[in-house]
Amino acid sequence: MESYFDAQEIAILSQVLKLAVVDIASDHIYYPTIPEEVIDIIERNGLHYE
């Protein structure tokens, strides 16, 4: 991650990723709603969010 994001961005992204929940009883991964700030960080660093 360090090659794409600075320390503050990594901290923000890490907090959001910790909200993702994996149900080990199923094949589904439940993702949190991604705040606009996070999408901006991802796209500002040349990555694409879907």
PDB file of C-alpha atoms in Angstrom:
ATOM      1  CA  MET A   1       0.000   0.000   0.000  1.00  0.00           C
ATOM      2  CA  GLU A   2       2.901   2.338   0.703  1.00  0.00           C
ATOM      3  CA  SER A   3       3.698   2.554  -3.011  1.00  0.00           C
ATOM      4  CA  TYR A   4       0.272   4.126  -3.694  1.00  0.00           C
ATOM      5  CA  PHE A   5      -0.780   5.932  -0.503  1.00  0.00           C
ATOM      6  CA  ASP A   6       0.769   8.160   2.146  1.00  0.00           C
ATOM      7  CA  ALA A   7       0.545   7.353   5.878  1.00  0.00           C
ATOM      8  CA  GLN A   8      -2.630   9.365   6.509  1.00  0.00           C
ATOM      9  CA  GLU A   9      -4.407   7.779   3.534  1.00  0.00           C
ATOM     10  CA  ILE A  10      -3.378   4.301   4.685  1.00  0.00           C
ATOM     11  CA  ALA A  11      -4.832   5.010   8.133  1.00  0.00           C
ATOM     12  CA  ILE A  12      -8.167   6.079   6.624  1.00  0.00           C
ATOM     13  CA  LEU A  13      -8.309   3.140   4.223  1.00  0.00           C
ATOM     14  CA  SER A  14      -7.393   0.672   6.979  1.00  0.00           C
ATOM     15  CA  GLN A  15     -10.235   1.860   9.187  1.00  0.00           C
ATOM     16  CA  VAL A  16     -12.752   1.429   6.368  1.00  0.00           C
ATOM     17  CA  LEU A  17     -11.438  -2.004   5.374  1.00  0.00           C
ATOM     18  CA  LYS A  18     -11.767  -3.177   8.984  1.00  0.00           C
ATOM     19  CA  LEU A  19     -15.530  -2.639   8.640  1.00  0.00           C
ATOM     20  CA  ALA A  20     -15.831  -5.368   5.983  1.00  0.00           C
ATOM     21  CA  VAL A  21     -17.490  -8.483   7.393  1.00  0.00           C
ATOM     22  CA  VAL A  22     -16.856 -11.995   6.136  1.00  0.00           C
ATOM     23  CA  ASP A  23     -19.499 -14.606   6.896  1.00  0.00           C
ATOM     24  CA  ILE A  24     -17.516 -17.841   7.117  1.00  0.00           C
ATOM     25  CA  ALA A  25     -20.731 -19.842   6.721  1.00  0.00           C
ATOM     26  CA  SER A  26     -21.284 -18.500   3.200  1.00  0.00           C
ATOM     27  CA  ASP A  27     -19.390 -17.410   0.121  1.00  0.00           C
ATOM     28  CA  HIS A  28     -20.549 -13.811   0.523  1.00  0.00           C
ATOM     29  CA  ILE A  29     -18.411 -10.939   1.683  1.00  0.00           C
ATOM     30  CA  TYR A  30     -20.302  -7.954   3.016  1.00  0.00           C
ATOM     31  CA  TYR A  31     -18.657  -4.612   2.308  1.00  0.00           C
ATOM     32  CA  PRO A  32     -19.321  -1.370   4.130  1.00  0.00           C
ATOM     33  CA  THR A  33     -20.595   1.660   2.307  1.00  0.00           C
ATOM     34  CA  ILE A  34     -17.466   3.370   1.054  1.00  0.00           C
ATOM     35  CA  PRO A  35     -17.299   7.023   2.102  1.00  0.00           C
ATOM     36  CA  GLU A  36     -16.717   9.516  -0.693  1.00  0.00           C
ATOM     37  CA  GLU A  37     -13.450  10.539   1.003  1.00  0.00           C
ATOM     38  CA  VAL A  38     -12.093   7.020   0.522  1.00  0.00           C
ATOM     39  CA  ILE A  39     -13.133   6.887  -3.133  1.00  0.00           C
ATOM     40  CA  ASP A  40     -11.384  10.243  -3.638  1.00  0.00           C
ATOM     41  CA  ILE A  41      -8.180   8.884  -2.045  1.00  0.00           C
ATOM     42  CA  ILE A  42      -8.257   5.782  -4.243  1.00  0.00           C
ATOM     43  CA  GLU A  43      -8.892   7.678  -7.459  1.00  0.00           C
ATOM     44  CA  ARG A  44      -6.452  10.490  -6.622  1.00  0.00           C
ATOM     45  CA  ASN A  45      -3.717   7.860  -6.473  1.00  0.00           C
ATOM     46  CA  GLY A  46      -4.460   6.536  -9.950  1.00  0.00           C
ATOM     47  CA  LEU A  47      -6.519   3.515  -8.932  1.00  0.00           C
ATOM     48  CA  HIS A  48     -10.077   2.697  -9.918  1.00  0.00           C
ATOM     49  CA  TYR A  49     -12.870   1.813  -7.491  1.00  0.00           C
ATOM     50  CA  GLU A  50     -15.871  -0.268  -8.586  1.00  0.00           C
TER      51      GLU A  50
END
